[in-house]
Coordinates of C-alpha atoms in Angstrom, one line a residue:
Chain A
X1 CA -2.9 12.2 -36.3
X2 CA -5.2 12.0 -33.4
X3 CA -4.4 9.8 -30.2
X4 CA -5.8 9.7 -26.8
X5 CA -4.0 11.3 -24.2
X6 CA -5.2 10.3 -20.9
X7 CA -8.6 9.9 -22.2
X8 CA -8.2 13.2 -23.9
X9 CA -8.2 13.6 -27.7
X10 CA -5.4 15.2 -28.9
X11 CA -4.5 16.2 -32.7
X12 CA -0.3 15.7 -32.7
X13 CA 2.3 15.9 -35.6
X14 CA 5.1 13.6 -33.8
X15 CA 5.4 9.3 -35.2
X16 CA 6.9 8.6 -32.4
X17 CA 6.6 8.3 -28.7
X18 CA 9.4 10.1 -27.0
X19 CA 8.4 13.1 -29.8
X20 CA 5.2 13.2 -29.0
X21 CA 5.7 13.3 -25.5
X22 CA 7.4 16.7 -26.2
X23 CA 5.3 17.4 -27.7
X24 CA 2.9 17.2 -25.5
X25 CA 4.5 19.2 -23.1
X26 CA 5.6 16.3 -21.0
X27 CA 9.1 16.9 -19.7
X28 CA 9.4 15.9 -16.3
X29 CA 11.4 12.6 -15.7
X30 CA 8.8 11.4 -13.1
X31 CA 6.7 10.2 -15.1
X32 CA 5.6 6.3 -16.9
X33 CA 3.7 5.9 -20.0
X34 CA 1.8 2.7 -21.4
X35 CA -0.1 2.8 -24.8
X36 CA -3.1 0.8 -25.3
X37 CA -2.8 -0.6 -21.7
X38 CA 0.9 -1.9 -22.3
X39 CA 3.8 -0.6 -20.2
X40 CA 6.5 1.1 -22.7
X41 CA 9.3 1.7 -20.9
X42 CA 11.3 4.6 -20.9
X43 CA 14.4 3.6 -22.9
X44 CA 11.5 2.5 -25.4
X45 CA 9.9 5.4 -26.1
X46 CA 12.2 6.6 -29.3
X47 CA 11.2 3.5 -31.3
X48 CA 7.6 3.0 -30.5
X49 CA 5.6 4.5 -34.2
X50 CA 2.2 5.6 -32.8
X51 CA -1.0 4.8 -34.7
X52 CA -4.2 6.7 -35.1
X53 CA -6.5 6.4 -32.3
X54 CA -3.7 4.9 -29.6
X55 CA -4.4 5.6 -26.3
X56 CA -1.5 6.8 -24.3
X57 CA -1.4 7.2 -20.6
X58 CA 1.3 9.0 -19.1
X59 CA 1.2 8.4 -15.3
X60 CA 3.3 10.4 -12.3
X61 CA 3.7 10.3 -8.9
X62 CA 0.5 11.1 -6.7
X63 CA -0.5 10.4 -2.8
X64 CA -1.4 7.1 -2.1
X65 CA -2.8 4.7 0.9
Chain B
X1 CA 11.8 -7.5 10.4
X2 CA 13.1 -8.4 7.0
X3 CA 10.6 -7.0 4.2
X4 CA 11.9 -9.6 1.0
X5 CA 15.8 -9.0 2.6
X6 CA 15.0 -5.1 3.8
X7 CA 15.7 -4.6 8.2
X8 CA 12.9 -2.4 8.9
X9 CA 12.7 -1.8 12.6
X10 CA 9.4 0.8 12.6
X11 CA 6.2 -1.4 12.4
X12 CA 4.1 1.4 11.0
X13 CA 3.2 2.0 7.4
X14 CA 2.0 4.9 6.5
X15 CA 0.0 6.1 4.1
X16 CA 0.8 9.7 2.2
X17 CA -2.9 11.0 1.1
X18 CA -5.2 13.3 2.6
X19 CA -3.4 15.3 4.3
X20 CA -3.9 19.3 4.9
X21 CA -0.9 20.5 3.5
X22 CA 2.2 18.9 2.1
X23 CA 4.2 20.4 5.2
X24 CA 1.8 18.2 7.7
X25 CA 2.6 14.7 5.3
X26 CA 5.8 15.6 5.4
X27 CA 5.9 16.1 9.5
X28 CA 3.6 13.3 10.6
X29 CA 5.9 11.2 8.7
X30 CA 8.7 12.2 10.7
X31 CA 6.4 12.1 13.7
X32 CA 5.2 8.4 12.9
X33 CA 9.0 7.2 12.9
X34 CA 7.8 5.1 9.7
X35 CA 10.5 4.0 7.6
X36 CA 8.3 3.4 4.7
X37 CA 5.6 5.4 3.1
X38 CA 2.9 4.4 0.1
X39 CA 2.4 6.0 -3.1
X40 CA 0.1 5.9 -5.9
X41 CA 0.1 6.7 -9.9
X42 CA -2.2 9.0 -11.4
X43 CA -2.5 10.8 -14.7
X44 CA 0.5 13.4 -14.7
X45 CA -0.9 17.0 -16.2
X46 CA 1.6 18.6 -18.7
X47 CA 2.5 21.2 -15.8
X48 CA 3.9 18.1 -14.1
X49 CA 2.2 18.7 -11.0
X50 CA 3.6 15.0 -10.1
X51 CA 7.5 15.7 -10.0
X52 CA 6.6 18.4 -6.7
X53 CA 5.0 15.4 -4.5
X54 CA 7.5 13.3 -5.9
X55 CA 10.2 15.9 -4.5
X56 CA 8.7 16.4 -1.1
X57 CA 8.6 12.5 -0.7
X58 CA 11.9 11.2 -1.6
X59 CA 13.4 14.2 0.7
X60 CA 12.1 11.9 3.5
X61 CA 14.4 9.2 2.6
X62 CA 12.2 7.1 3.6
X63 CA 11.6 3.2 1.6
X64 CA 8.7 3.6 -1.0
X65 CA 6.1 1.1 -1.4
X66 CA 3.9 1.9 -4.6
X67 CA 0.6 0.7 -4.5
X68 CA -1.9 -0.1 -7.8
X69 CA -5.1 1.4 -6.0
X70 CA -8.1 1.9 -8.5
X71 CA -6.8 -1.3 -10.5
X72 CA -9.7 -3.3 -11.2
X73 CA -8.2 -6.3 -13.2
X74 CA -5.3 -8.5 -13.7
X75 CA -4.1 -6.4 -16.7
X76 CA -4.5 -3.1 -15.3
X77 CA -2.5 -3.7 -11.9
X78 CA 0.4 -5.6 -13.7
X79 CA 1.0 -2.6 -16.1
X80 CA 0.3 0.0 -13.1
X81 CA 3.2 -2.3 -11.3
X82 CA 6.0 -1.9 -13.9
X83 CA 5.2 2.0 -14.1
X84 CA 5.4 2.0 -10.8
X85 CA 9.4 0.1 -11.0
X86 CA 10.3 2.6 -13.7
X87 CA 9.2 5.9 -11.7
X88 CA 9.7 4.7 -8.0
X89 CA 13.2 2.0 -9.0
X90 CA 11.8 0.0 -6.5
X91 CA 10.7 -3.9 -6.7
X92 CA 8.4 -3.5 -3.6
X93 CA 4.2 -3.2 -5.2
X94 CA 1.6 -3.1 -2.7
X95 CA -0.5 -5.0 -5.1
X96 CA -4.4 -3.9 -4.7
X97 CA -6.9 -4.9 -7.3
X98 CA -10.7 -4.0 -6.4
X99 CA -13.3 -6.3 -6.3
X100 CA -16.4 -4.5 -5.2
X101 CA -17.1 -0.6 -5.4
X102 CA -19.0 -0.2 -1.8
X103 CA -16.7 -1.8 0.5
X104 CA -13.7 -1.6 -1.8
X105 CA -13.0 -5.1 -0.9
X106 CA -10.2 -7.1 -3.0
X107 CA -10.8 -9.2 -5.8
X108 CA -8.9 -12.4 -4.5
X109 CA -8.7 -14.4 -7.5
X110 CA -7.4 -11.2 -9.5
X111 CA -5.3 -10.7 -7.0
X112 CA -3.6 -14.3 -7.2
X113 CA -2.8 -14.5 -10.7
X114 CA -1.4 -11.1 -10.4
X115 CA 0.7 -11.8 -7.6
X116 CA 2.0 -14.9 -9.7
X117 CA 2.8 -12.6 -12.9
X118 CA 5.0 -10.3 -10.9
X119 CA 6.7 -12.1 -8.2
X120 CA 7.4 -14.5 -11.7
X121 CA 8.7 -10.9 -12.9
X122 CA 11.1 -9.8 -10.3
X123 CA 8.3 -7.9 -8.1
X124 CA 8.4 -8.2 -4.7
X125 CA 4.4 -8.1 -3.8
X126 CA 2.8 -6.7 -0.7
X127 CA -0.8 -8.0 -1.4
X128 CA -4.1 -6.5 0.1
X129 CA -6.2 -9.4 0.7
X130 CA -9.0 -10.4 3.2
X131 CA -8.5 -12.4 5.8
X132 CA -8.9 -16.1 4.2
X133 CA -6.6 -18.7 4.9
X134 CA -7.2 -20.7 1.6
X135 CA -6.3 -16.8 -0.2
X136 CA -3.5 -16.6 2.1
X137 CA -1.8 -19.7 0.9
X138 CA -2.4 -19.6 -2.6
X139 CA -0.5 -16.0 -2.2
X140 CA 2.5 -17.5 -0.8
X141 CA 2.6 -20.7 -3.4
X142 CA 2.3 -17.5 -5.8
X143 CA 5.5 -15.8 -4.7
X144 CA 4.1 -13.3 -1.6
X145 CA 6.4 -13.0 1.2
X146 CA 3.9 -10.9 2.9
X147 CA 0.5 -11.0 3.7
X148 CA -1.5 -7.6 4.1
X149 CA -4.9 -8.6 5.3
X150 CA -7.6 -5.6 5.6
X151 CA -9.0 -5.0 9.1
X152 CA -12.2 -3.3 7.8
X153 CA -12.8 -1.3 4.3
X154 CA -10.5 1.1 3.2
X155 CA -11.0 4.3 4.5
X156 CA -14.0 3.7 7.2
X157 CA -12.0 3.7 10.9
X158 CA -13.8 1.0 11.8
X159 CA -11.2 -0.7 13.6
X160 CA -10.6 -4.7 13.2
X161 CA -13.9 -6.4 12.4
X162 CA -12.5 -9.9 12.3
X163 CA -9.9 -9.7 15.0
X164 CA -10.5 -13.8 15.3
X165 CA -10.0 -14.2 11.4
X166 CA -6.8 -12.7 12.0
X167 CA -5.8 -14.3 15.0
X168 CA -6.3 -17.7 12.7
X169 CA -3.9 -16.2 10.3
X170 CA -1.1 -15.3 12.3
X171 CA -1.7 -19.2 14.2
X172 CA -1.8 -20.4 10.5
X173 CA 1.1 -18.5 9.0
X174 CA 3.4 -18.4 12.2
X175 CA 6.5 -17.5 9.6
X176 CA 4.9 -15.1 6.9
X177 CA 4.7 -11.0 8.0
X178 CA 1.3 -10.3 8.8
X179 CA 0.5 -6.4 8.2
X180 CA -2.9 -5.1 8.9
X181 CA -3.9 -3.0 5.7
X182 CA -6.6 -0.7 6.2
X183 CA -9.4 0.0 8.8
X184 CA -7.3 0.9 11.4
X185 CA -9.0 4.2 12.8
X186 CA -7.6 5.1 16.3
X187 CA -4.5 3.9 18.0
X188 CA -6.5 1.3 20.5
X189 CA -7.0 -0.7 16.9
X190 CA -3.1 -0.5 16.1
X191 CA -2.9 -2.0 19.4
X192 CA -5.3 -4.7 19.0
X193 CA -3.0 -5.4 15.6
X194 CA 0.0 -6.3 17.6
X195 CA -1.7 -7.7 20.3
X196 CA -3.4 -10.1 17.9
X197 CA 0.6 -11.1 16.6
X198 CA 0.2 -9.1 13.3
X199 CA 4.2 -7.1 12.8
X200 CA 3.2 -4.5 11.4
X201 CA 0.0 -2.4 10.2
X202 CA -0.1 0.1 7.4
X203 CA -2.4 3.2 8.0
X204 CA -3.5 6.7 6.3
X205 CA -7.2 8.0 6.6
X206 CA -6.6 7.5 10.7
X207 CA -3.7 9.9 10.2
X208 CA -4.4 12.5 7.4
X209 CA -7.7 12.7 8.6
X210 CA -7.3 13.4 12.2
X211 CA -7.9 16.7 14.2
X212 CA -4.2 16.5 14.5
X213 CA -2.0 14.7 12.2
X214 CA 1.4 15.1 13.4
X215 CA 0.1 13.6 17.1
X216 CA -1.8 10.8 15.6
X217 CA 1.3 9.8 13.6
X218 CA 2.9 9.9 16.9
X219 CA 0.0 8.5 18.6
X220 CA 0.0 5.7 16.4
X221 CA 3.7 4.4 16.6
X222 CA 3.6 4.5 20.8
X223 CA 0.6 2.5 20.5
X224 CA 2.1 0.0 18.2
X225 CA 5.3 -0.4 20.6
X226 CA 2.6 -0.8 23.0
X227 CA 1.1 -3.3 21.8
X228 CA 4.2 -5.3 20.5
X229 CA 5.6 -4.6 24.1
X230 CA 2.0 -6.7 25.3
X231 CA 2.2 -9.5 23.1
X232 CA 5.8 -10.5 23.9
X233 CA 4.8 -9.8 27.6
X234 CA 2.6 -12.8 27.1
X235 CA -1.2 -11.6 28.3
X236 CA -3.6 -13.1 30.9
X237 CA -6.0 -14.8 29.6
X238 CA -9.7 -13.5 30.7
X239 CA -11.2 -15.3 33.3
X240 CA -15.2 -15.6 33.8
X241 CA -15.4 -14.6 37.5
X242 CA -13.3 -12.4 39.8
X243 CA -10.5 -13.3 41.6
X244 CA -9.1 -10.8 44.3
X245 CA -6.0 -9.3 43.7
X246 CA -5.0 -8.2 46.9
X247 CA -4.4 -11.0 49.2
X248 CA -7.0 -12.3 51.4
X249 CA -5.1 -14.4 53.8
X250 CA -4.5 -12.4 57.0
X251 CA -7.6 -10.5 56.7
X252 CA -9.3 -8.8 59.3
X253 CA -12.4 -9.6 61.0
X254 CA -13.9 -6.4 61.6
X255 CA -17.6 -7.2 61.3

């Protein structure tokens, strides 16, 4: 199925969250993901089914003011 | 000063973007003396280009305060804030929701009902606000413990342009932490801060973006003892005409 990956269509075979971030090729710890604007926290990530078209954001720690 | 229960004793925060090379952050933090440092969220690349800044900053030690810059609503900033608890396993948000693009000012009525959905949610909030009284208050009754009011728009160095504004504040909040958050360009402004009664200030572009980091940093923390040192050393108050200093009684009559 396709999702959006930080605003980046991407074609991915995983169902669920935690696969697909694997997938993805997103293995560092540092990092925080929401889907469709909600937070999913990490512990979550194994039981959350993606959909077609969900947008997931995976966010990681960046300089800031 | 107690930051929601946390003795912090340096007055500066500082700000960790900008800079020339992760070797300069990392030494005009040291330089600064800060004890706590701000961070952002962005999208993390597959190469995980995140986890090396990450690394750099928590070998600092220092207490991290994430912030939710480029939030532009309610919904955007609450979900930055709990990404920001999972990655950072810190409470503390600096909580900045954006108003207006030019002057980067804060939406204050975002900014309220955000501040009153996390503080309801364990979050200890370190708003970016103006300098309003009436947004001041409805910030507290919200949950803040902590007021951050700007000085001048993010980014521009123009130094405090309301330093009366924020003299009302600090005579209107006598108890709440007062910490000047952004505008401060040169240390005379940091000065002015404490002057004015504000604890602390919180600071970046002034830093990253000077000739010399590493002695602005320092720069900036001797001029905020300086200006703590002045306020509790209770200033003269200007006076319209001169008076003369040196004494005039057993003056000469030489004319």
């Amino acid at each position: 199925m396709q999702i959006i990956v930080n605003q980046n269509p991407r074609d991915i075979r995983s169902e669920t969250l935690g696969e697909a971030l694997t997938e993805l090729g997103f293995t560092s710890t540092a990092i925080a993901t929401a889907i469709n604007g909600r937070f999913i926290p990490r512990d979550a990530r194994a039981d959350v089914i993606l959909a077609e078209g969900d947008r997931l954001e995976v966010l990681a720690p960046m300089q800031g003011g | 000063m107690q930051l929601y229960g946390t003795e912090i004793s340096s007055r500066l925060l500082l700000g960790t973007a900008q800079y020339p090379s992760p070797a300069i952050l990392t030494q005009a933090i040291e330089a600064s003396g800060c004890e706590i440092v701000t961070v952002s969220l962005r999208r993390e690349t597959a190469d995980g280009s995140g986890a090396g800044f990450w690394d750099v900053l928590r070998a600092t030690g220092k207490h991290i305060l994430p912030n939710t810059a480029g939030c532009h609503s309610v919904a955007e900033a609450v979900t930055t804030a709990h990404m920001a608890r999972e990655i950072f396993g810190t409470r503390w948000i600096k909580l900045e929701i954006i108003g207006h693009a030019d002057n980067l000012a804060p939406d204050v009525f975002a900014l309220v009902e955000a501040a009153r959905v996390l503080s309801e949610d364990g979050f200890q909030v370190f708003p970016y606000t103006t300098d309003d009284l009436v947004v001041g208050e409805k910030l507290l009754t919200a949950g803040c413990e902590v007021l951050m009011p700007w000085g001048a728009p993010i980014g521009s160095g123009q130094g405090l342009r309301t330093p009366d504004a924020l003299r009302a504040m600090r005579a209107h909040f006598p108890e709440t932490l007062l910490i000047v958050d952004a505008g401060i360009g040169r240390p005379s402004d940091a000065v002015q801060a404490m002057e004015l009664g504000m604890d602390a200030v919180l600071l970046n572009t002034a830093v990253a973006k000077a000739g010399d980091p590493v002695g602005m940093a320092r720069a900036m923390s001797l001029a905020l003892d300086a200006g703590r040192a002045g306020r509790r050393a209770d200033p003269m108050e200007p006076r319209d005409m001169a008076v003369p200093s040196t004494p005039v009684l057993g003056l000469a009559e030489l004319g």
